[in-house]
mmCIF file of C-alpha atoms and ligand atoms in Angstrom:
data_model
loop_
_atom_site.group_PDB
_atom_site.id
_atom_site.type_symbol
_atom_site.label_atom_id
_atom_site.label_comp_id
_atom_site.label_asym_id
_atom_site.label_seq_id
_atom_site.Cartn_x
_atom_site.Cartn_y
_atom_site.Cartn_z
ATOM 1 C CA MET V 153 111.183 76.672 107.539
ATOM 2 C CA ILE V 154 111.913 76.258 103.872
ATOM 3 C CA HIS V 155 115.285 77.533 102.817
ATOM 4 C CA ARG V 156 115.001 79.668 99.744
ATOM 5 C CA ARG V 157 117.536 77.768 97.661
ATOM 6 C CA THR V 158 116.028 74.464 98.676
ATOM 7 C CA PHE V 159 112.636 75.784 97.787
ATOM 8 C CA LEU V 160 113.796 77.022 94.448
ATOM 9 C CA SER V 161 115.460 73.801 93.467
ATOM 10 C CA LYS V 162 112.788 71.445 94.762
ATOM 11 C CA THR V 163 109.495 73.142 94.257
ATOM 12 C CA ALA V 164 109.664 75.867 91.674
ATOM 13 C CA LEU V 165 108.878 73.568 88.797
ATOM 14 C CA VAL V 166 106.196 71.630 90.605
ATOM 15 C CA GLY V 167 104.165 73.799 92.973
ATOM 16 C CA LEU V 168 104.193 76.932 90.938
ATOM 17 C CA ALA V 169 103.727 75.434 87.517
ATOM 18 C CA PRO V 170 100.604 77.469 86.749
ATOM 19 C CA ILE V 171 102.426 80.684 87.612
ATOM 20 C CA PHE V 172 105.780 79.959 86.031
ATOM 21 C CA GLN V 173 105.283 79.168 82.411
ATOM 22 C CA HIS V 174 109.006 78.546 82.403
ATOM 23 C CA ALA V 175 109.965 78.459 86.039
ATOM 24 C CA PHE V 176 113.623 79.288 85.648
ATOM 25 C CA SER V 177 115.915 80.244 82.918
ATOM 26 C CA LYS V 178 119.457 81.466 82.656
ATOM 27 C CA ASN V 179 119.976 85.150 82.313
ATOM 28 C CA THR V 180 120.521 84.823 78.596
ATOM 29 C CA SER V 181 117.234 84.600 76.713
ATOM 30 C CA ASN V 182 116.217 88.196 76.340
ATOM 31 C CA LYS V 183 114.992 88.614 72.821
ATOM 32 C CA ALA V 184 113.211 91.871 72.176
ATOM 33 C CA THR V 185 109.443 91.849 71.711
ATOM 34 C CA LEU V 186 106.957 94.407 72.986
ATOM 35 C CA PRO V 187 105.447 94.716 75.487
ATOM 36 C CA VAL V 188 107.797 93.531 78.244
ATOM 37 C CA VAL V 189 107.583 93.862 82.016
ATOM 38 C CA LEU V 190 110.399 93.095 84.416
ATOM 39 C CA SER V 191 110.400 93.131 88.200
ATOM 40 C CA THR V 192 112.705 92.259 91.069
ATOM 41 C CA TRP V 193 112.737 89.104 93.181
ATOM 42 C CA ASP V 194 110.369 86.152 93.274
ATOM 43 C CA ALA V 195 107.349 88.257 94.222
ATOM 44 C CA GLY V 196 107.786 89.896 90.829
ATOM 45 C CA VAL V 197 106.115 86.884 89.214
ATOM 46 C CA ARG V 198 102.811 87.682 90.878
ATOM 47 C CA ALA V 199 103.208 91.410 90.311
ATOM 48 C CA ASN V 200 103.953 90.837 86.625
ATOM 49 C CA GLU V 201 100.610 89.075 86.202
ATOM 50 C CA ALA V 202 98.735 92.250 87.125
ATOM 51 C CA ALA V 203 100.988 94.416 84.964
ATOM 52 C CA TRP V 204 100.611 92.041 82.012
ATOM 53 C CA LYS V 205 96.813 92.301 82.046
ATOM 54 C CA ILE V 206 97.220 95.985 81.248
ATOM 55 C CA LEU V 207 100.133 95.689 78.826
ATOM 56 C CA SER V 208 98.697 92.816 76.805
ATOM 57 C CA SER V 209 95.466 94.685 76.210
ATOM 58 C CA GLY V 210 97.266 97.709 74.833
ATOM 59 C CA GLY V 211 97.422 99.651 78.104
ATOM 60 C CA HIS V 212 100.065 102.138 79.165
ATOM 61 C CA ALA V 213 103.306 101.143 80.864
ATOM 62 C CA LEU V 214 102.628 103.651 83.646
ATOM 63 C CA ASP V 215 99.332 101.988 84.580
ATOM 64 C CA ALA V 216 100.992 98.591 84.383
ATOM 65 C CA VAL V 217 103.881 99.384 86.733
ATOM 66 C CA GLU V 218 101.521 100.914 89.283
ATOM 67 C CA ALA V 219 99.043 98.017 89.184
ATOM 68 C CA GLY V 220 101.847 95.461 89.283
ATOM 69 C CA VAL V 221 103.593 96.578 92.445
ATOM 70 C CA LYS V 222 100.278 97.239 94.195
ATOM 71 C CA VAL V 223 99.877 93.457 94.287
ATOM 72 C CA THR V 224 103.094 93.155 96.289
ATOM 73 C CA GLU V 225 102.208 96.070 98.559
ATOM 74 C CA LEU V 226 99.151 94.092 99.644
ATOM 75 C CA GLU V 227 100.755 90.691 100.163
ATOM 76 C CA GLN V 228 100.603 89.565 103.761
ATOM 77 C CA ASN V 229 103.813 88.610 105.546
ATOM 78 C CA CYS V 230 105.649 90.318 102.777
ATOM 79 C CA CYS V 231 108.212 92.999 103.302
ATOM 80 C CA VAL V 232 107.085 95.722 100.968
ATOM 81 C CA GLY V 233 103.813 97.148 102.297
ATOM 82 C CA LEU V 234 102.221 97.638 105.697
ATOM 83 C CA GLY V 235 102.851 93.994 106.677
ATOM 84 C CA ALA V 236 106.608 94.612 106.620
ATOM 85 C CA ASN V 237 109.142 94.852 109.424
ATOM 86 C CA PRO V 238 109.121 98.147 111.314
ATOM 87 C CA ASP V 239 111.870 100.618 112.144
ATOM 88 C CA ARG V 240 113.629 100.674 115.512
ATOM 89 C CA GLU V 241 110.674 102.487 117.095
ATOM 90 C CA GLY V 242 108.239 99.825 115.904
ATOM 91 C CA LYS V 243 106.737 101.887 113.062
ATOM 92 C CA VAL V 244 106.425 100.651 109.472
ATOM 93 C CA THR V 245 107.574 103.427 107.160
ATOM 94 C CA LEU V 246 107.230 103.061 103.402
ATOM 95 C CA ASP V 247 109.059 104.605 100.440
ATOM 96 C CA ALA V 248 108.042 104.564 96.771
ATOM 97 C CA SER V 249 108.735 106.208 93.434
ATOM 98 C CA ILE V 250 107.244 106.195 89.955
ATOM 99 C CA MET V 251 108.394 107.653 86.624
ATOM 100 C CA ASP V 252 106.745 107.860 83.213
ATOM 101 C CA HIS V 253 107.847 108.098 79.588
ATOM 102 C CA LEU V 254 107.741 111.885 79.622
ATOM 103 C CA GLY V 255 110.257 112.196 82.432
ATOM 104 C CA ASN V 256 107.563 112.985 84.984
ATOM 105 C CA CYS V 257 108.228 111.487 88.391
ATOM 106 C CA GLY V 258 106.803 111.354 91.898
ATOM 107 C CA ALA V 259 107.972 109.884 95.178
ATOM 108 C CA VAL V 260 107.102 109.505 98.844
ATOM 109 C CA ALA V 261 109.283 108.521 101.749
ATOM 110 C CA ALA V 262 108.758 107.636 105.401
ATOM 111 C CA LEU V 263 105.042 107.306 104.742
ATOM 112 C CA GLU V 264 103.080 105.613 107.529
ATOM 113 C CA ARG V 265 99.706 103.830 107.645
ATOM 114 C CA ILE V 266 98.943 104.115 103.933
ATOM 115 C CA GLN V 267 98.446 100.886 102.008
ATOM 116 C CA HIS V 268 99.612 101.941 98.557
ATOM 117 C CA PRO V 269 102.602 104.288 98.663
ATOM 118 C CA ILE V 270 103.119 103.744 94.923
ATOM 119 C CA SER V 271 99.726 105.301 94.183
ATOM 120 C CA VAL V 272 100.500 108.227 96.467
ATOM 121 C CA ALA V 273 103.773 108.695 94.569
ATOM 122 C CA ARG V 274 101.778 108.776 91.335
ATOM 123 C CA ARG V 275 99.436 111.412 92.775
ATOM 124 C CA VAL V 276 102.451 113.490 93.819
ATOM 125 C CA MET V 277 103.604 113.286 90.200
ATOM 126 C CA GLU V 278 100.235 114.070 88.684
ATOM 127 C CA LYS V 279 98.571 116.398 91.153
ATOM 128 C CA THR V 280 101.288 118.507 92.742
ATOM 129 C CA PRO V 281 103.979 120.770 91.326
ATOM 130 C CA HIS V 282 106.508 118.676 93.296
ATOM 131 C CA THR V 283 108.314 115.369 92.914
ATOM 132 C CA PHE V 284 108.887 114.232 96.485
ATOM 133 C CA LEU V 285 106.819 114.349 99.694
ATOM 134 C CA VAL V 286 107.989 112.828 102.967
ATOM 135 C CA GLY V 287 106.754 111.855 106.418
ATOM 136 C CA GLN V 288 103.701 113.546 107.856
ATOM 137 C CA GLY V 289 103.313 115.806 104.847
ATOM 138 C CA ALA V 290 103.135 112.795 102.554
ATOM 139 C CA GLN V 291 100.558 111.165 104.813
ATOM 140 C CA GLN V 292 98.509 114.370 104.978
ATOM 141 C CA PHE V 293 98.553 114.587 101.184
ATOM 142 C CA ALA V 294 97.527 110.932 100.858
ATOM 143 C CA ILE V 295 94.562 111.447 103.178
ATOM 144 C CA SER V 296 93.521 114.570 101.276
ATOM 145 C CA GLU V 297 93.544 112.433 98.123
ATOM 146 C CA GLY V 298 91.174 109.926 99.716
ATOM 147 C CA PHE V 299 93.625 107.204 100.738
ATOM 148 C CA PRO V 300 92.351 105.553 103.943
ATOM 149 C CA LEU V 301 94.477 105.828 107.077
ATOM 150 C CA MET V 302 95.117 102.253 108.157
ATOM 151 C CA PRO V 303 95.433 101.119 111.805
ATOM 152 C CA ASP V 304 98.726 101.806 113.536
ATOM 153 C CA GLN V 305 99.621 98.169 114.098
ATOM 154 C CA LEU V 306 102.153 95.596 112.986
ATOM 155 C CA SER V 307 101.297 92.414 111.126
ATOM 156 C CA PRO V 308 101.585 89.313 113.340
ATOM 157 C CA ALA V 309 104.816 88.265 111.575
ATOM 158 C CA ALA V 310 106.368 91.723 111.922
ATOM 159 C CA GLN V 311 105.285 91.944 115.578
ATOM 160 C CA LYS V 312 107.037 88.653 116.267
ATOM 161 C CA ALA V 313 110.178 89.684 114.409
ATOM 162 C CA TYR V 314 110.250 93.048 116.212
ATOM 163 C CA GLN V 315 109.899 91.445 119.657
ATOM 164 C CA GLU V 316 112.786 89.164 118.726
ATOM 165 C CA TRP V 317 114.890 92.075 117.508
ATOM 166 C CA LEU V 318 114.175 94.090 120.673
ATOM 167 C CA LYS V 319 115.884 91.449 122.795
ATOM 168 C CA LYS V 320 119.257 92.596 121.484
ATOM 169 C CA SER V 321 118.366 95.776 119.632
ATOM 170 C CA GLU V 322 121.550 95.425 117.636
ATOM 171 C CA TYR V 323 121.941 97.841 114.772
ATOM 172 C CA LYS V 324 123.708 95.929 112.060
ATOM 173 C CA PRO V 325 121.514 96.122 109.023
ATOM 174 C CA ILE V 326 122.293 93.811 106.162
ATOM 175 C CA ILE V 327 120.059 93.659 103.148
ATOM 176 C CA ASN V 328 119.455 90.646 100.968
ATOM 177 C CA ILE V 329 122.568 88.602 101.506
ATOM 178 C CA GLU V 330 121.103 85.164 101.220
ATOM 179 C CA ASN V 331 123.842 83.331 103.039
ATOM 180 C CA GLN V 332 123.785 85.684 106.006
ATOM 181 C CA GLN V 333 120.052 85.644 106.616
ATOM 182 C CA GLN V 334 120.421 83.650 109.786
ATOM 183 C CA THR V 335 122.558 86.156 111.660
ATOM 184 C CA PRO V 336 121.145 86.757 115.139
ATOM 185 C CA TYR V 337 120.088 90.320 114.527
ATOM 186 C CA LEU V 338 117.902 89.436 111.578
ATOM 187 C CA PRO V 339 114.459 87.966 112.009
ATOM 188 C CA ALA V 340 113.718 84.604 110.548
ATOM 189 C CA PRO V 341 112.804 85.238 106.946
ATOM 190 C CA SER V 342 109.103 85.211 106.336
ATOM 191 C CA HIS V 343 107.420 83.233 103.611
ATOM 192 C CA LEU V 344 104.235 83.636 101.690
ATOM 193 C CA PRO V 345 101.728 80.804 101.872
ATOM 194 C CA ASP V 346 103.109 79.370 98.647
ATOM 195 C CA GLY V 347 106.550 79.222 100.217
ATOM 196 C CA THR V 348 108.312 81.979 98.331
ATOM 197 C CA TRP V 349 110.945 84.082 100.009
ATOM 198 C CA ASN V 350 110.404 87.770 100.411
ATOM 199 C CA HIS V 351 112.523 90.846 100.156
ATOM 200 C CA ASP V 352 111.801 94.393 101.228
ATOM 201 C CA THR V 353 111.445 95.897 97.792
ATOM 202 C CA ILE V 354 109.876 95.491 94.415
ATOM 203 C CA GLY V 355 111.094 97.481 91.432
ATOM 204 C CA MET V 356 109.209 97.135 88.151
ATOM 205 C CA ILE V 357 109.981 98.500 84.683
ATOM 206 C CA ALA V 358 107.888 98.066 81.553
ATOM 207 C CA ILE V 359 107.683 98.982 77.902
ATOM 208 C CA ASP V 360 104.220 98.999 76.354
ATOM 209 C CA GLN V 361 102.965 98.227 72.854
ATOM 210 C CA ASN V 362 103.563 101.843 71.838
ATOM 211 C CA GLY V 363 107.204 101.598 72.882
ATOM 212 C CA ASN V 364 106.788 103.840 75.918
ATOM 213 C CA LEU V 365 108.668 103.071 79.132
ATOM 214 C CA SER V 366 107.724 103.563 82.781
ATOM 215 C CA GLY V 367 108.942 102.309 86.147
ATOM 216 C CA SER V 368 107.953 101.941 89.784
ATOM 217 C CA CYS V 369 109.727 101.015 92.983
ATOM 218 C CA THR V 370 108.209 100.451 96.437
ATOM 219 C CA THR V 371 109.737 99.301 99.708
ATOM 220 C CA SER V 372 109.573 99.166 103.461
ATOM 221 C CA GLY V 373 113.330 99.792 103.421
ATOM 222 C CA MET V 374 115.536 98.047 105.903
ATOM 223 C CA GLY V 375 113.990 96.126 108.764
ATOM 224 C CA PHE V 376 114.730 97.832 112.123
ATOM 225 C CA LYS V 377 116.256 100.844 110.430
ATOM 226 C CA MET V 378 116.868 104.155 112.209
ATOM 227 C CA ARG V 379 113.720 106.217 112.400
ATOM 228 C CA GLY V 380 113.711 108.509 109.380
ATOM 229 C CA ARG V 381 116.136 106.381 107.353
ATOM 230 C CA VAL V 382 115.364 106.470 103.639
ATOM 231 C CA GLY V 383 117.091 104.264 101.073
ATOM 232 C CA ASP V 384 117.404 104.409 97.321
ATOM 233 C CA SER V 385 113.933 103.247 96.288
ATOM 234 C CA PRO V 386 112.156 106.630 96.358
ATOM 235 C CA VAL V 387 115.204 108.541 95.129
ATOM 236 C CA ILE V 388 114.838 109.136 91.405
ATOM 237 C CA GLY V 389 118.109 108.244 89.695
ATOM 238 C CA ALA V 390 119.100 105.845 92.472
ATOM 239 C CA GLY V 391 116.268 103.314 92.921
ATOM 240 C CA LEU V 392 114.555 104.089 89.621
ATOM 241 C CA TYR V 393 115.174 105.922 86.386
ATOM 242 C CA VAL V 394 113.391 106.114 83.040
ATOM 243 C CA ASP V 395 114.539 107.837 79.874
ATOM 244 C CA ASN V 396 112.117 107.121 77.074
ATOM 245 C CA GLN V 397 114.820 107.668 74.429
ATOM 246 C CA VAL V 398 117.052 105.028 75.963
ATOM 247 C CA GLY V 399 115.623 102.676 78.587
ATOM 248 C CA ALA V 400 114.635 102.160 82.203
ATOM 249 C CA ALA V 401 116.328 100.679 85.263
ATOM 250 C CA THR V 402 115.486 99.917 88.874
ATOM 251 C CA ALA V 403 117.476 98.699 91.851
ATOM 252 C CA THR V 404 117.248 96.595 94.977
ATOM 253 C CA GLY V 405 119.785 95.967 97.701
ATOM 254 C CA GLN V 406 121.753 98.223 100.014
ATOM 255 C CA GLY V 407 120.145 101.590 99.353
ATOM 256 C CA GLU V 408 122.958 103.686 100.796
ATOM 257 C CA ASP V 409 125.393 102.291 98.245
ATOM 258 C CA ILE V 410 122.982 102.431 95.332
ATOM 259 C CA ILE V 411 122.480 106.126 96.111
ATOM 260 C CA ARG V 412 126.268 106.667 96.141
ATOM 261 C CA ILE V 413 126.567 105.690 92.472
ATOM 262 C CA CYS V 414 123.201 107.126 91.292
ATOM 263 C CA GLY V 415 122.673 103.503 90.332
ATOM 264 C CA SER V 416 119.606 103.417 88.094
ATOM 265 C CA PHE V 417 120.606 106.598 86.282
ATOM 266 C CA LEU V 418 124.052 105.111 85.744
ATOM 267 C CA VAL V 419 122.564 101.955 84.228
ATOM 268 C CA VAL V 420 120.479 104.054 81.819
ATOM 269 C CA GLU V 421 123.541 106.113 80.903
ATOM 270 C CA PHE V 422 125.476 102.922 80.125
ATOM 271 C CA MET V 423 122.610 101.834 77.857
ATOM 272 C CA ARG V 424 122.779 105.253 76.193
ATOM 273 C CA GLN V 425 126.394 104.462 75.360
ATOM 274 C CA GLY V 426 125.157 101.374 73.528
ATOM 275 C CA LEU V 427 125.486 98.648 76.144
ATOM 276 C CA HIS V 428 122.970 95.836 76.349
ATOM 277 C CA PRO V 429 120.836 96.114 79.549
ATOM 278 C CA THR V 430 122.610 93.116 81.124
ATOM 279 C CA GLU V 431 126.024 94.685 80.499
ATOM 280 C CA ALA V 432 124.805 98.081 81.684
ATOM 281 C CA CYS V 433 123.631 96.564 84.992
ATOM 282 C CA LYS V 434 126.926 94.716 85.360
ATOM 283 C CA LYS V 435 128.953 97.869 84.791
ATOM 284 C CA ALA V 436 126.996 99.729 87.466
ATOM 285 C CA ILE V 437 127.736 96.930 89.946
ATOM 286 C CA GLU V 438 131.409 97.092 88.964
ATOM 287 C CA ARG V 439 131.353 100.822 89.743
ATOM 288 C CA LEU V 440 130.057 100.002 93.197
ATOM 289 C CA ILE V 441 132.786 97.438 93.809
ATOM 290 C CA GLN V 442 135.373 99.941 92.585
ATOM 291 C CA LEU V 443 134.019 102.492 95.064
ATOM 292 C CA LYS V 444 133.835 100.219 98.085
ATOM 293 C CA GLY V 445 136.600 97.706 97.472
ATOM 294 C CA LYS V 446 135.961 93.984 97.327
ATOM 295 C CA GLU V 447 136.049 93.366 101.078
ATOM 296 C CA GLN V 448 133.379 95.953 101.868
ATOM 297 C CA ALA V 449 131.373 95.073 98.759
ATOM 298 C CA CYS V 450 131.123 91.501 100.026
ATOM 299 C CA LYS V 451 129.161 92.786 103.023
ATOM 300 C CA ILE V 452 126.303 94.077 100.904
ATOM 301 C CA GLN V 453 124.004 93.086 98.092
ATOM 302 C CA ALA V 454 123.104 95.355 95.160
ATOM 303 C CA CYS V 455 121.082 94.376 92.100
ATOM 304 C CA PHE V 456 119.764 96.091 88.988
ATOM 305 C CA ILE V 457 117.302 95.237 86.239
ATOM 306 C CA ALA V 458 116.969 97.188 82.993
ATOM 307 C CA ILE V 459 115.057 97.360 79.699
ATOM 308 C CA ASP V 460 116.142 99.287 76.648
ATOM 309 C CA LYS V 461 114.030 101.091 74.089
ATOM 310 C CA LYS V 462 113.863 98.004 71.858
ATOM 311 C CA GLY V 463 112.592 95.749 74.635
ATOM 312 C CA ASN V 464 115.921 94.010 75.314
ATOM 313 C CA TYR V 465 116.236 93.377 79.026
ATOM 314 C CA GLY V 466 118.635 92.089 81.652
ATOM 315 C CA GLY V 467 119.732 92.141 85.262
ATOM 316 C CA TYR V 468 122.875 91.720 87.348
ATOM 317 C CA SER V 469 123.730 91.491 91.009
ATOM 318 C CA LEU V 470 126.775 91.937 93.152
ATOM 319 C CA GLN V 471 126.413 88.616 94.988
ATOM 320 C CA LYS V 472 124.500 85.489 94.154
ATOM 321 C CA GLY V 473 120.860 84.973 95.044
ATOM 322 C CA PHE V 474 119.129 87.670 93.044
ATOM 323 C CA THR V 475 116.150 86.721 90.907
ATOM 324 C CA PHE V 476 113.953 88.792 88.655
ATOM 325 C CA ALA V 477 110.702 88.077 86.845
ATOM 326 C CA VAL V 478 110.101 88.852 83.181
ATOM 327 C CA TYR V 479 106.873 88.637 81.241
ATOM 328 C CA GLN V 480 106.667 88.938 77.461
ATOM 329 C CA ALA V 481 104.366 87.408 74.868
ATOM 330 C CA ASN V 482 106.847 84.932 73.446
ATOM 331 C CA GLY V 483 108.222 83.663 76.746
ATOM 332 C CA GLY V 484 105.403 83.906 79.269
ATOM 333 C CA ASN V 485 106.037 84.876 82.881
ATOM 334 C CA ARG V 486 109.455 83.575 83.903
ATOM 335 C CA LEU V 487 111.676 83.847 86.939
ATOM 336 C CA VAL V 488 115.291 84.416 85.954
ATOM 337 C CA LYS V 489 118.345 83.734 88.098
ATOM 338 C CA SER V 490 120.567 86.750 87.761
ATOM 339 C CA SER V 491 124.269 86.506 87.047
ATOM 340 C CA HIS V 492 126.459 88.006 89.769
ATOM 341 C CA ILE V 493 129.969 89.366 90.008
ATOM 342 C CA LEU V 494 131.534 88.481 93.339
ATOM 343 C CA PRO V 495 132.076 85.094 94.866
ATOM 344 C CA CYS V 496 132.127 86.366 98.450
HETATM 345 C C1 SD4 N 469 116.502 100.120 100.632
HETATM 346 N N1 SD4 N 469 116.885 99.186 98.468
HETATM 347 O O1 SD4 N 469 115.667 100.708 101.320
HETATM 348 C C2 SD4 N 469 116.036 99.087 99.627
HETATM 349 C C3 SD4 N 469 116.042 97.756 100.273
HETATM 350 C C4 SD4 N 469 115.855 96.565 99.388
HETATM 351 O O2 SD4 N 469 115.140 94.356 99.223
HETATM 352 O O3 SD4 N 469 116.075 96.579 98.205
HETATM 353 N N2 SD4 N 469 115.447 95.437 99.949
HETATM 354 O O4 SD4 N 469 117.707 100.312 100.776
#
């Protein structure tokens, strides 16, 4: 098994050279040019490629953020789409949200057996008078819109992880704390064929050539979660928020805590007050630490990325280990190591 940090330090510059035009950079170079697309974690690099095809040919940010995260939803042994870890009953349940430059939004939660929850969320936004459909109703709507119902089965990796989890059936969810990945109640982290490490969520935000912003967020949530548990990703204002006058933000990490501070909305509000996206993300994390106290905050991970109306961008995390991918014309597709607040 390749440890993520080892992988990053030893192979990022070599094996992935065609993908990473600049494999890693500090979280400092964020000069504004349009268009820009930003997405969470290492898988964001591949998702950005699909989004960039649309953005660089003058397409709309909304189309870009949908197409981008669809790539991740399809990746095998990844933790976002149907190949992800199931809930405690052995069912994969998916959450997603999308928001455009006009303030329109759509979301689905606890959606089963549908390959592209992000596209269902978009249909909710565009074809219903509602913003949020959940569970069986969301699935029924997806089928009525022509989305195929996929087999009710786990991916081989998820099946293995679930069998392992069942041995103890401990309920101690921890999301994305790199140095605690090997705790007994967590499955061995899965890797894509190219060796990258996966997380359960991708959030993507983009600004197109016309200066319009959109965002998307899609997740399988927490592995071995309670049946019916929904995190921040499909909750507009928590996992995702777009205000075309100001900027856009998306989150990854412990959904319960991101919901508590209306995280993505908070980041956008900090940008409205004039903060740079990096500072806005940092201030939202500080709010979380203030709410929970340092000791409790050290038990979770929370991360934000943001873009403002000019195309400035940034990200920040509570603990170390967070990466995000950024694609813009003058920098190519780069993976950025986020700054973090707490040494836990
Ligand atoms: C959730 N925020 O459901 C998601 C989990 C996540 O990488 O971000 N995982 O709480």
